[in-house]
Amino acid sequence: MNRLLSILTVFYGWLLSFYPREFRDEFGGDMLQDFEDALKAASQNGFYTLLVVLLRELLDLPLNLLHAHLDEKHMIGILRSQPVQTGFRGAIGFGLAFAGVSLVRVFLVYGLTSSIPWLSRLGMLLFDRFRGNNQPANFSIEFLIISILAAVIFGIVFSLLFSSRGRFSRFMLAGMLGWLAPNAIGSVFYNSISVDYYITPMQNFYLSISLQLLTGAFFGVILSVVESEKKTPLFLLAVITCLFPVITYFSIKVFYYFDVVTTPWFFAALMGMSLLYFTIVLAVALSAEKRMLWMVVVGALINPLADFLPYLILPQKIINPFYGLGDAFIVNNGMLLTSIMLKSTFQQALFGIQLGLMLGIVLGFLKKGISNRIET
Amino acid sequence: MKNSIDTNLPLSEQTYFILLSLRASPKHGYAIAKDVQTLSNGRVVLSVSTLYTTIKRLLDDKWIKLIDTTTESNRPRKIYELTKAGGNVLLVEVQRLGTLVSAARISGMEGIL
């Protein structure tokens, strides 16, 4: 038994050599002696106890070894810092929320709507009702239901992962509104009339970029609103979520009625509207906390990039759900549907992770700044 | 001071028992490990690597300090002592746990406490 203990102690001594030099110099001697003493004490209670102690020591060592190395490089401090913690939370929260929303949307779009006859009939009815000459309105009841469901799911996942101290409803509501608002505005922008019929492809590109900036600003404002203790920012977010799509719808109808759509002023008006909304979103963030303006700015900048970056790193066939399908494909094909669903989910999860990570890191820095200010 | 303590609470069980053990008297690593096992009724068993990872963190946080080196079996052992900051943290944690237990008592769990 003594020989076995000696061998094990030598072996443990060798394992200790993997610790950083500074740690080894300070604790190596004590650790080796403690290990030897622990083995001796265990061996007096039989081989089984010795085995248990040995296993515990060997299983615990790798994690502590990693900890010591990370600590040596000050990584533990960085990993424990507020920006990195909130960054990770943001990445997980937004990643899961976007993935969940994507799953539900694809499932509803290709699954439920084609299998519920009354929903399809209602959709057709509304489609005919809203369609006029030269203004093929694509209003879709399915899209409305799906958007609301998606917003609810986004709100739930977001609040489950972010909320604390019984603030679940606030987080859920802010998540829902922040998700719904830009989707509704974008939908109304493009579907009130065929906007892209009246503007040039280049103008369409600029408009889509401005809408992406606005969407990102809304994602930024979600975190600003939930972090605030005030009621006003959430109230304002609710108001603009209701008002912006309605204002957009009627403005575009007025532009159409007065034939502004055929003039260059139409594009200028759309961009102006987008800029105005962006400014109001900034004001909502400002009502939460002055520093939170940065959340909106960062959200706006990251949103278009997060859409684009995965395509630079990963091959199209992995992340593009419709890669190789051409213009027409059979939606009843189960395998194809599953593939689209999974790829869309993966794509959206990647998107959410990038967005959440960046927003979380910035939020962490801002919160750190605020708490430092409070302490001083 | 209160704010910086609050950000470190709640303590992990390992940290809590190590501080509790050192509150009674200064000890070397192996004695701490044995004492923690006794104090926790055998529930918390520290491996050597976990013990010294925690000790290093507590030294870095200045919750414990090295006070002496003794020799046992011709080998030096370091003796650690609880600092004032460590004692304060332990006190606040004990008060926090006390509040939790009181709340449980008020809600009618006296019988099992």
XYZ file of C-alpha atoms in Angstrom:
489
model
C 0.000 0.000 0.000
C 2.826 2.405 0.906
C 4.417 1.840 -2.480
C 1.121 2.610 -4.183
C 0.778 5.817 -2.141
C 4.298 6.859 -3.100
C 3.598 6.273 -6.796
C 0.341 8.225 -6.589
C 2.049 11.104 -4.769
C 4.791 11.270 -7.391
C 2.121 11.211 -10.091
C 0.203 14.043 -8.373
C 3.455 16.006 -8.083
C 3.899 15.617 -11.825
C 0.333 16.849 -12.395
C 1.057 19.886 -10.235
C 3.819 20.836 -12.651
C 1.061 21.880 -15.060
C 0.031 24.719 -12.732
C 1.362 28.206 -13.509
C 4.803 28.717 -12.003
C 3.664 31.432 -9.581
C 0.809 29.273 -8.224
C 3.079 26.220 -7.964
C 5.746 28.152 -6.088
C 3.222 29.470 -3.606
C 1.029 26.406 -3.027
C 2.714 23.416 -4.728
C 4.521 22.156 -1.602
C 1.442 22.371 0.614
C -0.762 20.794 -2.049
C 1.529 17.804 -2.450
C 1.760 17.279 1.295
C -2.008 17.649 1.739
C -2.578 15.140 -1.048
C -0.210 12.653 0.564
C -1.883 13.125 3.965
C -5.345 12.753 2.440
C -4.312 9.482 0.730
C -2.741 8.137 3.917
C -5.869 8.930 5.945
C -8.093 7.368 3.279
C -5.975 4.227 2.971
C -6.536 3.529 6.668
C -10.258 3.155 5.896
C -9.701 0.663 3.105
C -9.060 0.545 -0.593
C -12.538 1.771 -1.562
C -12.150 5.015 0.425
C -8.709 5.510 -1.094
C -10.196 5.099 -4.564
C -12.959 7.631 -3.843
C -10.464 10.220 -2.562
C -8.156 9.634 -5.505
C -10.987 9.980 -8.022
C -12.204 13.178 -6.360
C -8.724 14.672 -6.534
C -8.161 13.670 -10.147
C -11.579 14.826 -11.311
C -11.314 18.198 -9.581
C -7.800 18.929 -10.755
C -8.371 19.789 -14.470
C -11.004 22.447 -13.737
C -8.906 24.034 -11.006
C -5.865 23.859 -13.258
C -7.782 25.728 -15.955
C -8.973 28.224 -13.364
C -5.402 28.854 -12.220
C -4.226 29.439 -15.803
C -7.116 31.769 -16.592
C -6.484 33.594 -13.346
C -2.816 33.925 -14.224
C -3.767 35.682 -17.448
C -6.344 37.763 -15.576
C -9.006 36.020 -17.673
C -11.111 35.164 -14.623
C -11.417 38.857 -13.803
C -12.374 39.598 -17.398
C -14.876 36.709 -17.552
C -16.400 37.827 -14.259
C -16.601 41.454 -15.363
C -20.025 42.929 -15.891
C -19.633 43.662 -19.633
C -18.608 40.080 -20.430
C -21.308 38.607 -18.155
C -24.052 40.710 -19.714
C -22.544 40.041 -23.142
C -22.864 36.278 -22.612
C -26.374 36.678 -21.256
C -27.272 38.883 -24.193
C -25.864 36.373 -26.681
C -27.739 33.471 -25.091
C -30.932 35.488 -24.583
C -31.140 36.990 -28.043
C -29.820 33.813 -29.698
C -32.526 31.653 -28.107
C -35.227 34.268 -28.614
C -34.484 34.665 -32.326
C -34.190 30.906 -32.790
C -37.535 30.359 -31.019
C -39.269 33.018 -33.068
C -37.833 31.608 -36.280
C -39.011 28.070 -35.464
C -42.531 29.273 -34.771
C -42.690 31.498 -37.824
C -41.528 28.848 -40.246
C -43.787 26.274 -38.622
C -46.798 28.583 -38.840
C -46.086 29.934 -42.312
C -45.545 26.568 -43.992
C -47.400 24.329 -41.603
C -50.480 25.766 -39.950
C -51.645 28.316 -42.521
C -51.810 25.686 -45.247
C -53.661 23.236 -43.006
C -56.332 25.559 -41.534
C -58.877 26.267 -44.289
C -60.719 29.107 -42.529
C -57.481 30.951 -41.888
C -56.526 30.714 -45.549
C -60.025 31.861 -46.614
C -59.887 34.816 -44.187
C -56.455 35.691 -45.538
C -57.738 35.659 -49.119
C -60.750 37.777 -48.133
C -58.599 40.430 -46.521
C -56.138 40.255 -49.388
C -58.996 41.023 -51.851
C -60.482 43.659 -49.554
C -57.281 45.662 -49.274
C -56.149 45.247 -52.859
C -56.887 48.179 -55.141
C -55.883 49.251 -58.620
C -52.105 49.600 -58.880
C -51.747 49.027 -55.172
C -51.539 45.328 -54.618
C -51.749 45.427 -50.850
C -50.256 42.286 -49.364
C -52.058 42.566 -46.073
C -52.130 39.101 -44.631
C -54.035 37.925 -41.581
C -51.616 35.014 -41.280
C -48.716 37.417 -41.144
C -50.435 39.467 -38.444
C -51.131 36.395 -36.272
C -47.627 35.063 -36.802
C -46.068 38.446 -35.971
C -48.027 38.705 -32.729
C -47.222 35.115 -31.760
C -43.572 35.671 -32.612
C -43.547 38.840 -30.511
C -45.052 36.932 -27.563
C -42.429 34.213 -27.895
C -39.642 36.771 -28.166
C -40.981 38.510 -25.065
C -41.228 35.262 -23.070
C -37.779 33.959 -23.965
C -36.246 37.385 -23.454
C -37.842 37.809 -20.024
C -37.021 34.247 -18.930
C -33.356 34.816 -19.666
C -32.978 38.431 -18.613
C -35.560 39.321 -16.003
C -34.838 39.378 -12.313
C -36.433 40.364 -9.049
C -39.997 39.741 -10.194
C -39.792 42.061 -13.194
C -40.922 39.349 -15.584
C -43.926 41.241 -16.991
C -41.886 44.393 -17.694
C -39.217 42.416 -19.524
C -41.807 40.441 -21.449
C -43.759 43.516 -22.504
C -40.638 45.450 -23.515
C -39.342 42.443 -25.477
C -42.688 42.022 -27.260
C -43.035 45.699 -28.130
C -39.420 46.107 -29.172
C -39.728 43.117 -31.475
C -43.168 43.922 -32.858
C -42.644 47.633 -33.597
C -39.902 47.409 -36.240
C -41.514 44.343 -37.834
C -44.846 46.124 -38.105
C -43.271 49.322 -39.466
C -41.235 47.384 -42.030
C -44.259 45.401 -43.075
C -46.411 48.512 -43.492
C -43.612 50.316 -45.348
C -43.445 47.631 -47.981
C -46.989 46.293 -48.028
C -49.249 49.367 -47.842
C -48.547 49.800 -51.509
C -45.872 48.215 -53.651
C -43.188 50.626 -52.547
C -40.473 48.983 -54.603
C -42.555 49.591 -57.734
C -42.237 53.352 -57.231
C -38.616 53.646 -56.122
C -35.410 52.647 -57.878
C -33.474 49.525 -56.777
C -30.764 51.741 -55.300
C -33.349 53.759 -53.352
C -34.869 50.463 -52.219
C -31.456 49.395 -50.948
C -31.043 52.610 -48.936
C -34.567 52.268 -47.576
C -33.960 48.682 -46.454
C -30.710 49.750 -44.748
C -32.514 52.579 -42.943
C -35.175 50.096 -41.777
C -32.466 47.735 -40.552
C -30.923 50.605 -38.580
C -34.345 51.358 -37.119
C -34.895 47.682 -36.215
C -31.517 47.584 -34.448
C -32.389 50.784 -32.618
C -35.539 49.097 -31.323
C -33.529 46.088 -30.104
C -31.241 48.503 -28.296
C -34.156 50.335 -26.762
C -35.595 47.081 -25.325
C -32.587 46.762 -23.026
C -32.643 50.478 -22.190
C -36.301 50.290 -21.182
C -36.014 47.170 -19.010
C -32.951 48.468 -17.199
C -34.762 51.641 -16.212
C -36.790 51.852 -13.015
C -39.047 54.501 -14.598
C -42.460 53.773 -16.086
C -42.307 56.424 -18.820
C -39.889 54.650 -21.210
C -42.041 51.496 -21.318
C -45.157 53.587 -21.818
C -43.491 55.522 -24.650
C -42.357 52.274 -26.261
C -45.937 50.987 -26.172
C -47.219 54.231 -27.684
C -44.772 54.282 -30.578
C -45.340 50.585 -31.264
C -49.023 51.367 -31.804
C -48.588 54.721 -33.545
C -45.692 54.222 -35.937
C -47.295 51.510 -38.127
C -50.584 53.442 -38.272
C -48.878 56.750 -39.123
C -46.775 54.977 -41.747
C -49.840 53.329 -43.296
C -51.847 56.547 -43.601
C -48.846 58.619 -44.723
C -48.126 56.219 -47.547
C -51.811 56.164 -48.521
C -51.797 59.976 -48.607
C -48.649 59.970 -50.731
C -50.408 57.565 -53.074
C -53.633 59.574 -53.155
C -51.833 62.826 -54.040
C -49.601 61.001 -56.488
C -46.441 61.850 -54.562
C -45.350 58.246 -55.107
C -44.358 58.952 -58.687
C -42.127 61.903 -57.720
C -38.615 61.821 -56.189
C -40.166 63.280 -53.053
C -41.647 59.882 -52.222
C -38.266 58.335 -51.471
C -37.215 61.453 -49.551
C -40.434 61.247 -47.499
C -39.870 57.550 -46.694
C -36.281 58.210 -45.610
C -37.451 61.236 -43.616
C -40.056 59.110 -41.852
C -37.454 56.482 -41.056
C -35.097 59.154 -39.673
C -37.889 60.698 -37.608
C -38.748 57.303 -36.080
C -35.085 56.713 -35.307
C -34.889 60.067 -33.515
C -38.001 59.249 -31.471
C -36.533 55.869 -30.495
C -33.430 57.746 -29.328
C -35.687 59.977 -27.248
C -37.301 56.902 -25.634
C -33.856 55.616 -24.666
C -33.003 59.082 -23.370
C -36.090 59.044 -21.152
C -34.740 55.825 -19.558
C -31.194 57.025 -18.891
C -28.948 59.462 -20.756
C -26.204 56.908 -21.310
C -28.680 54.433 -22.800
C -28.553 56.410 -26.051
C -25.522 54.256 -26.788
C -27.668 51.122 -26.694
C -29.761 52.486 -29.560
C -26.723 53.572 -31.547
C -24.956 50.227 -31.070
C -28.146 48.265 -31.824
C -28.619 50.247 -35.030
C -25.033 49.670 -36.150
C -24.854 45.988 -35.225
C -28.198 44.944 -36.703
C -27.257 45.285 -40.399
C -23.796 43.836 -39.716
C -25.144 40.829 -37.782
C -27.291 39.976 -40.773
C -24.304 40.079 -43.066
C -21.361 38.696 -41.043
C -22.303 34.965 -40.923
C -22.296 34.934 -44.730
C -18.649 36.036 -44.673
C -17.625 33.206 -42.349
C -19.879 30.263 -43.191
C -20.781 28.743 -46.554
C -24.158 29.733 -48.019
C -25.479 26.163 -48.047
C -25.223 25.984 -44.249
C -26.959 29.226 -43.342
C -29.099 30.232 -46.305
C -32.421 28.394 -45.782
C -33.358 28.712 -49.437
C -29.951 27.900 -50.915
C -30.247 25.897 -54.132
C -34.032 25.836 -54.079
C -34.561 28.260 -56.943
C -37.612 30.477 -57.186
C -40.175 27.725 -56.821
C -40.145 24.811 -54.403
C -42.658 22.362 -53.065
C -43.679 23.347 -49.562
C -45.369 20.020 -48.915
C -42.048 18.235 -48.996
C -41.475 17.321 -45.336
C -37.702 16.908 -45.591
C -37.342 20.222 -47.362
C -39.545 21.944 -44.825
C -37.512 20.561 -41.939
C -34.306 21.667 -43.635
C -35.670 25.208 -44.164
C -36.891 25.300 -40.581
C -33.544 24.201 -39.136
C -31.458 26.476 -41.335
C -33.706 29.469 -40.604
C -33.442 28.734 -36.903
C -29.660 28.416 -37.099
C -29.388 31.624 -39.138
C -31.581 33.540 -36.713
C -29.768 32.100 -33.678
C -26.439 33.292 -35.137
C -27.969 36.671 -35.796
C -29.355 36.889 -32.253
C -26.076 35.777 -30.677
C -24.104 38.535 -32.426
C -26.674 41.189 -31.677
C -27.170 40.087 -28.064
C -23.432 39.770 -27.424
C -22.670 43.293 -28.618
C -25.679 44.871 -26.943
C -24.922 42.955 -23.735
C -21.286 44.068 -23.663
C -22.255 47.707 -24.182
C -25.011 47.404 -21.571
C -22.467 45.907 -19.146
C -20.105 48.853 -19.661
C -22.949 51.332 -19.225
C -24.218 49.608 -16.062
C -20.690 49.467 -14.717
C -20.341 53.193 -15.373
C -23.656 53.902 -13.679
C -22.861 51.808 -10.575
C -19.425 53.422 -10.286
C -21.109 56.810 -10.427
C -23.565 55.789 -7.692
C -20.731 54.549 -5.439
C -18.798 57.794 -5.817
C -17.666 48.645 2.216
C -21.236 47.363 2.512
C -21.690 47.650 -1.262
C -18.535 45.705 -2.080
C -19.568 42.967 0.375
C -23.052 42.760 -1.105
C -21.682 42.143 -4.576
C -19.839 39.056 -3.243
C -22.910 37.522 -1.627
C -24.162 34.888 -1.412
C -20.923 33.039 -0.658
C -20.316 29.616 -2.115
C -20.518 26.838 0.464
C -16.795 26.223 0.163
C -15.923 29.857 0.828
C -18.426 30.072 3.655
C -17.066 27.030 5.490
C -13.425 28.012 4.933
C -14.064 31.450 6.442
C -16.039 29.847 9.266
C -13.215 27.435 9.968
C -10.609 30.208 10.062
C -12.808 32.334 12.296
C -12.265 29.831 15.110
C -8.485 29.792 14.752
C -5.693 30.150 12.176
C -5.009 26.878 10.338
C -2.990 25.313 7.525
C -4.667 23.981 4.374
C -5.092 20.360 5.419
C -6.540 21.355 8.815
C -8.986 23.694 7.034
C -10.137 20.873 4.736
C -10.732 18.528 7.679
C -12.496 21.234 9.672
C -14.772 22.122 6.733
C -15.790 18.472 6.481
C -16.604 18.391 10.203
C -18.456 21.739 10.210
C -20.602 20.699 7.253
C -21.376 17.237 8.713
C -19.410 15.630 5.910
C -21.401 17.323 3.173
C -18.625 19.599 1.883
C -15.466 17.667 1.083
C -12.757 19.811 -0.474
C -10.274 18.299 -2.871
C -6.731 19.637 -2.518
C -6.915 21.528 -5.817
C -10.265 23.142 -4.969
C -9.020 24.070 -1.510
C -5.972 25.919 -2.817
C -7.856 27.551 -5.702
C -10.234 28.969 -3.104
C -7.429 29.900 -0.728
C -5.689 31.814 -3.523
C -8.887 33.726 -4.315
C -9.432 34.536 -0.646
C -5.841 35.745 -0.359
C -6.283 37.892 -3.485
C -9.497 39.348 -2.054
C -7.672 39.924 1.260
C -10.301 37.974 3.189
C -7.579 35.745 4.653
C -3.851 36.271 5.097
C -0.745 34.180 5.511
C 0.570 34.591 9.044
C 3.134 31.899 9.591
C 4.844 28.804 8.297
C 5.057 25.729 10.492
C 6.931 22.510 9.899
C 5.266 19.098 10.029
C 7.041 15.890 9.008
C 10.031 17.977 7.898
C 7.832 19.884 5.450
C 6.773 23.511 5.811
C 3.056 24.298 5.948
C 1.515 27.730 5.583
C -0.865 28.982 8.242
C -3.739 31.252 7.248
C -5.805 33.635 9.336
C -9.118 35.392 8.753
C -8.726 39.135 8.120
C -11.080 41.843 9.340
C -12.570 42.150 5.824
C -13.112 38.372 5.711
C -14.758 38.490 9.133
C -17.122 41.245 7.942
C -18.089 39.269 4.865
C -18.781 36.207 6.983
C -20.861 38.272 9.396
C -22.988 39.788 6.630
C -23.484 36.334 5.076
C -24.538 34.842 8.411
C -26.996 37.716 8.877
C -28.330 37.139 5.360
C -28.802 33.429 6.033
C -30.421 34.295 9.364
C -32.945 36.496 7.563
C -33.789 33.641 5.200
C -34.307 31.245 8.092
C -36.461 33.808 9.934
C -38.601 34.219 6.841
C -39.065 30.453 6.662
C -40.044 30.382 10.355
C -42.586 33.169 9.847
C -44.101 31.303 6.921
C -44.817 28.336 9.191
C -41.807 26.086 8.718
C -40.826 26.177 12.404
C -41.485 22.498 12.799
C -38.749 21.428 10.423
C -36.174 24.085 11.372
